[in-house]
Each structure stands twice: as structure tokens, then as C-alpha cells.
PDB file of C-alpha atoms in Angstrom:
ATOM      1  CA  MET A   9      -5.254  58.071  82.251  1.00  0.00           C
ATOM      2  CA  SER A  10      -4.108  55.552  79.664  1.00  0.00           C
ATOM      3  CA  ASN A  11      -0.717  53.989  80.138  1.00  0.00           C
ATOM      4  CA  GLN A  12      -0.913  51.884  76.965  1.00  0.00           C
ATOM      5  CA  GLU A  13       2.263  53.516  75.686  1.00  0.00           C
ATOM      6  CA  SER A  14       4.281  53.241  78.896  1.00  0.00           C
ATOM      7  CA  PRO A  15       7.778  52.175  77.851  1.00  0.00           C
ATOM      8  CA  GLU A  16       8.600  50.674  81.244  1.00  0.00           C
ATOM      9  CA  LEU A  17       6.487  47.550  80.698  1.00  0.00           C
ATOM     10  CA  ARG A  18       8.870  44.619  80.382  1.00  0.00           C
ATOM     11  CA  ILE A  19       8.233  41.086  79.142  1.00  0.00           C
ATOM     12  CA  ASP A  20       7.299  38.750  81.979  1.00  0.00           C
ATOM     13  CA  GLU A  21       4.662  36.142  82.882  1.00  0.00           C
ATOM     14  CA  GLY A  22       1.151  37.362  82.127  1.00  0.00           C
ATOM     15  CA  MET A  23       2.257  39.896  79.536  1.00  0.00           C
ATOM     16  CA  GLU A  24       1.007  39.950  75.985  1.00  0.00           C
ATOM     17  CA  VAL A  25       3.915  40.374  73.615  1.00  0.00           C
ATOM     18  CA  THR A  26       3.906  41.425  69.970  1.00  0.00           C
ATOM     19  CA  LEU A  27       7.170  40.888  68.139  1.00  0.00           C
ATOM     20  CA  HIS A  28       8.867  40.115  64.894  1.00  0.00           C
ATOM     21  CA  PHE A  29      11.163  37.112  64.951  1.00  0.00           C
ATOM     22  CA  THR A  30      13.495  35.199  62.703  1.00  0.00           C
ATOM     23  CA  LEU A  31      14.535  31.656  63.524  1.00  0.00           C
ATOM     24  CA  SER A  32      17.586  30.320  61.748  1.00  0.00           C
ATOM     25  CA  LEU A  33      19.858  27.288  61.734  1.00  0.00           C
ATOM     26  CA  GLU A  34      23.572  27.199  62.532  1.00  0.00           C
ATOM     27  CA  ASP A  35      24.395  27.852  58.871  1.00  0.00           C
ATOM     28  CA  GLY A  36      22.107  30.883  58.633  1.00  0.00           C
ATOM     29  CA  THR A  37      19.230  29.120  56.837  1.00  0.00           C
ATOM     30  CA  VAL A  38      15.989  30.815  57.910  1.00  0.00           C
ATOM     31  CA  VAL A  39      13.471  28.281  59.245  1.00  0.00           C
ATOM     32  CA  ASP A  40      10.672  30.666  60.184  1.00  0.00           C
ATOM     33  CA  SER A  41      10.214  34.417  60.220  1.00  0.00           C
ATOM     34  CA  THR A  42       7.481  37.011  60.636  1.00  0.00           C
ATOM     35  CA  ARG A  43       9.532  39.665  58.825  1.00  0.00           C
ATOM     36  CA  ASP A  44       7.561  39.347  55.597  1.00  0.00           C
ATOM     37  CA  LYS A  45       4.167  39.063  57.289  1.00  0.00           C
ATOM     38  CA  ALA A  46       2.262  40.186  60.376  1.00  0.00           C
ATOM     39  CA  PRO A  47       4.159  40.134  63.680  1.00  0.00           C
ATOM     40  CA  ALA A  48       3.458  37.370  66.198  1.00  0.00           C
ATOM     41  CA  THR A  49       1.404  38.099  69.319  1.00  0.00           C
ATOM     42  CA  PHE A  50       1.338  35.666  72.219  1.00  0.00           C
ATOM     43  CA  GLN A  51       0.986  35.593  75.981  1.00  0.00           C
ATOM     44  CA  MET A  52       4.075  34.707  78.010  1.00  0.00           C
ATOM     45  CA  GLY A  53       3.638  31.234  79.468  1.00  0.00           C
ATOM     46  CA  ASP A  54       0.708  30.221  77.231  1.00  0.00           C
ATOM     47  CA  GLY A  55       2.680  27.393  75.650  1.00  0.00           C
ATOM     48  CA  ASN A  56       2.898  28.931  72.171  1.00  0.00           C
ATOM     49  CA  LEU A  57       6.645  29.315  72.576  1.00  0.00           C
ATOM     50  CA  PRO A  58       8.871  26.639  74.087  1.00  0.00           C
ATOM     51  CA  PRO A  59      10.238  27.858  77.483  1.00  0.00           C
ATOM     52  CA  GLY A  60      13.732  28.097  76.005  1.00  0.00           C
ATOM     53  CA  PHE A  61      12.459  30.787  73.634  1.00  0.00           C
ATOM     54  CA  GLU A  62      10.485  32.670  76.296  1.00  0.00           C
ATOM     55  CA  HIS A  63      13.292  32.780  78.836  1.00  0.00           C
ATOM     56  CA  PRO A  64      15.675  35.134  76.964  1.00  0.00           C
ATOM     57  CA  LEU A  65      12.785  37.515  76.174  1.00  0.00           C
ATOM     58  CA  LYS A  66      12.127  38.281  79.850  1.00  0.00           C
ATOM     59  CA  GLY A  67      12.968  41.845  80.734  1.00  0.00           C
ATOM     60  CA  LEU A  68      12.848  43.201  77.192  1.00  0.00           C
ATOM     61  CA  SER A  69      10.502  46.078  76.476  1.00  0.00           C
ATOM     62  CA  ALA A  70       8.924  47.551  73.339  1.00  0.00           C
ATOM     63  CA  GLY A  71      11.491  48.872  70.900  1.00  0.00           C
ATOM     64  CA  GLU A  72      14.229  46.515  72.061  1.00  0.00           C
ATOM     65  CA  SER A  73      15.662  43.662  70.056  1.00  0.00           C
ATOM     66  CA  GLY A  74      17.984  40.789  70.703  1.00  0.00           C
ATOM     67  CA  THR A  75      19.623  37.763  69.151  1.00  0.00           C
ATOM     68  CA  PHE A  76      19.740  34.579  71.210  1.00  0.00           C
ATOM     69  CA  GLU A  77      21.286  31.200  70.599  1.00  0.00           C
ATOM     70  CA  ILE A  78      18.938  28.441  71.721  1.00  0.00           C
ATOM     71  CA  THR A  79      20.474  25.019  72.339  1.00  0.00           C
ATOM     72  CA  PRO A  80      18.531  21.839  71.435  1.00  0.00           C
ATOM     73  CA  GLU A  81      17.713  21.186  75.122  1.00  0.00           C
ATOM     74  CA  HIS A  82      15.912  24.529  75.273  1.00  0.00           C
ATOM     75  CA  ALA A  83      14.432  24.387  71.781  1.00  0.00           C
ATOM     76  CA  PHE A  84      12.984  21.156  70.371  1.00  0.00           C
ATOM     77  CA  GLY A  85      15.051  18.579  72.244  1.00  0.00           C
ATOM     78  CA  GLN A  86      17.762  16.227  71.110  1.00  0.00           C
ATOM     79  CA  HIS A  87      17.145  13.823  68.254  1.00  0.00           C
ATOM     80  CA  ASN A  88      15.826  10.634  69.853  1.00  0.00           C
ATOM     81  CA  PRO A  89      16.366   7.378  67.929  1.00  0.00           C
ATOM     82  CA  GLN A  90      13.381   5.874  69.805  1.00  0.00           C
ATOM     83  CA  ASN A  91      11.135   8.359  68.008  1.00  0.00           C
ATOM     84  CA  ILE A  92      11.829   6.591  64.717  1.00  0.00           C
ATOM     85  CA  GLN A  93       9.295   3.860  64.114  1.00  0.00           C
ATOM     86  CA  LEU A  94       8.696   1.197  61.508  1.00  0.00           C
ATOM     87  CA  LEU A  95       5.134   0.999  60.261  1.00  0.00           C
ATOM     88  CA  LYS A  96       3.544  -1.300  57.715  1.00  0.00           C
ATOM     89  CA  ARG A  97       2.773   0.102  54.292  1.00  0.00           C
ATOM     90  CA  GLU A  98      -0.828  -1.150  54.658  1.00  0.00           C
ATOM     91  CA  ASP A  99      -1.260   1.244  57.623  1.00  0.00           C
ATOM     92  CA  PHE A 100      -1.298   4.111  55.121  1.00  0.00           C
ATOM     93  CA  GLU A 101      -4.722   3.628  53.631  1.00  0.00           C
ATOM     94  CA  SER A 102      -5.409   7.159  52.405  1.00  0.00           C
ATOM     95  CA  HIS A 103      -2.092   8.295  50.887  1.00  0.00           C
ATOM     96  CA  ALA A 104       0.805   6.345  49.503  1.00  0.00           C
ATOM     97  CA  PRO A 105       3.739   7.419  51.664  1.00  0.00           C
ATOM     98  CA  GLU A 106       6.641   9.177  49.949  1.00  0.00           C
ATOM     99  CA  VAL A 107      10.062   9.874  51.431  1.00  0.00           C
ATOM    100  CA  GLY A 108      10.238  13.390  52.872  1.00  0.00           C
ATOM    101  CA  MET A 109       6.472  13.675  53.261  1.00  0.00           C
ATOM    102  CA  VAL A 110       5.173  14.953  56.605  1.00  0.00           C
ATOM    103  CA  MET A 111       2.086  13.036  57.695  1.00  0.00           C
ATOM    104  CA  SER A 112      -0.146  13.319  60.698  1.00  0.00           C
ATOM    105  CA  PHE A 113      -0.617  10.273  62.916  1.00  0.00           C
ATOM    106  CA  ALA A 114      -2.873   9.697  65.896  1.00  0.00           C
ATOM    107  CA  ASP A 115      -0.960   9.348  69.158  1.00  0.00           C
ATOM    108  CA  ALA A 116      -1.986   7.158  72.097  1.00  0.00           C
ATOM    109  CA  ALA A 117      -3.981  10.009  73.654  1.00  0.00           C
ATOM    110  CA  GLY A 118      -5.928  10.627  70.443  1.00  0.00           C
ATOM    111  CA  GLY A 119      -3.991  13.796  69.613  1.00  0.00           C
ATOM    112  CA  GLU A 120      -2.149  14.399  66.373  1.00  0.00           C
ATOM    113  CA  LEU A 121       1.526  13.675  65.959  1.00  0.00           C
ATOM    114  CA  PRO A 122       3.417  14.755  62.853  1.00  0.00           C
ATOM    115  CA  GLY A 123       5.930  12.311  61.426  1.00  0.00           C
ATOM    116  CA  VAL A 124       8.341  12.496  58.497  1.00  0.00           C
ATOM    117  CA  ILE A 125       8.614   9.535  56.122  1.00  0.00           C
ATOM    118  CA  LYS A 126      12.336   8.684  56.172  1.00  0.00           C
ATOM    119  CA  ARG A 127      12.596   5.443  54.243  1.00  0.00           C
ATOM    120  CA  ILE A 128      10.346   2.970  52.431  1.00  0.00           C
ATOM    121  CA  GLU A 129      11.567  -0.587  51.993  1.00  0.00           C
ATOM    122  CA  GLY A 130       9.203  -3.237  50.718  1.00  0.00           C
ATOM    123  CA  GLU A 131       6.255  -3.278  53.127  1.00  0.00           C
ATOM    124  CA  GLN A 132       8.117  -1.321  55.817  1.00  0.00           C
ATOM    125  CA  VAL A 133       7.839   2.453  56.182  1.00  0.00           C
ATOM    126  CA  GLU A 134      10.260   4.241  58.504  1.00  0.00           C
ATOM    127  CA  VAL A 135       8.696   7.291  60.168  1.00  0.00           C
ATOM    128  CA  ASP A 136      10.626   9.856  62.213  1.00  0.00           C
ATOM    129  CA  PHE A 137       8.491  11.431  64.945  1.00  0.00           C
ATOM    130  CA  ASN A 138      11.276  13.727  66.152  1.00  0.00           C
ATOM    131  CA  HIS A 139      10.590  17.434  65.719  1.00  0.00           C
ATOM    132  CA  PRO A 140      12.233  18.469  62.413  1.00  0.00           C
ATOM    133  CA  LEU A 141      14.423  20.880  64.410  1.00  0.00           C
ATOM    134  CA  ALA A 142      15.381  18.367  67.111  1.00  0.00           C
ATOM    135  CA  GLY A 143      19.099  18.362  67.797  1.00  0.00           C
ATOM    136  CA  ARG A 144      19.630  21.778  66.203  1.00  0.00           C
ATOM    137  CA  THR A 145      21.022  24.894  67.836  1.00  0.00           C
ATOM    138  CA  LEU A 146      18.856  27.773  66.656  1.00  0.00           C
ATOM    139  CA  THR A 147      19.393  31.512  66.416  1.00  0.00           C
ATOM    140  CA  PHE A 148      16.321  33.389  67.646  1.00  0.00           C
ATOM    141  CA  GLU A 149      16.330  37.019  66.570  1.00  0.00           C
ATOM    142  CA  VAL A 150      13.556  39.224  67.950  1.00  0.00           C
ATOM    143  CA  GLU A 151      12.347  42.781  67.679  1.00  0.00           C
ATOM    144  CA  VAL A 152       9.819  43.603  70.404  1.00  0.00           C
ATOM    145  CA  LEU A 153       7.015  45.819  69.105  1.00  0.00           C
ATOM    146  CA  ASP A 154       4.602  45.897  72.032  1.00  0.00           C
ATOM    147  CA  VAL A 155       4.348  44.656  75.619  1.00  0.00           C
ATOM    148  CA  LYS A 156       1.120  45.009  77.581  1.00  0.00           C
ATOM    149  CA  PRO A 157      -0.702  43.206  80.359  1.00  0.00           C
ATOM    150  CA  ALA A 158      -2.620  40.279  78.911  1.00  0.00           C
ATOM    151  CA  THR A 159      -6.369  40.579  79.145  1.00  0.00           C
ATOM    152  CA  THR A 160      -8.089  37.534  80.534  1.00  0.00           C
ATOM    153  CA  HIS A 161     -11.640  36.833  79.452  1.00  0.00           C
TER     154      HIS A 161
END
């Protein structure tokens, strides 16, 4: 007997969730949305969604939707002035930096860290390593399409 279509499955740890979402700023500007493309599928707790976005989804089942306000602490953190760094222009060997450009930098652990060029003055380049949505309260609108136990390989 297949219980693929059982409506009583609710979002929780270890569930695979397929949903449409729209993420918008306080003023209604849409930052990201799956509405015009394929829905997103992820496993609860796999790190694809920040915990603040997973938490309000718990208990929802397929066919349900919700709109949640996510504060900066639960989204991408507060804007941290220590994440703004001054680099030398000569450190940018491949591309000439331009204000507003997002560039990828190597972090101490060898991973990649995106930074936004904020200001260029003489030989100094100011780079903001805060998440672009840091300090913002976001509206997270979801429509749950499918909830099923995640398959582990």
C-alpha cells in the first residue's frame, strides 16, 4: 500500500519538503521567489534554509500556505560593522573592482566568501562581507506542495 499521498504528513526534521516561496523586504520588494520557476525541494535540517526559515514551516502539510515575518536574528543576522574590511587595490589582480560589484574572496578556511565593493578611494577598496540581507526583517511566504519522508542514500 502506497501512502505517498497521505495528507497527514507534516513538515518536521527528516522530511523532504517541496514548496513555492516568495521572500520580500519590509517595503514589499521581492528578493527571491520560486513562483516563476520550479518549486524548491529541500530536506528539513540540511542547512539549505537558515533555521529561522525552517522553524515556522514545522507542522505544515501539503496544500497549506503561510506568511511569516523573519527578524534579522533568525534570517541573515544583524549588520556587523566588523564585516567591512579595507583591502588594497593591488589585491584585485583579475578584475578592477567597481562599487556595487559582488566578488568572491577566499576565507581563512579556504572557503569562498562573497563581498560587496562599497567604496573605492585611491588605493583602498572597502568591502562589505555582511550578507546583503543582514539587518533586514523579511517576509517569507510559502505554499507547501509536498511533504514526504526524506530518502537517505
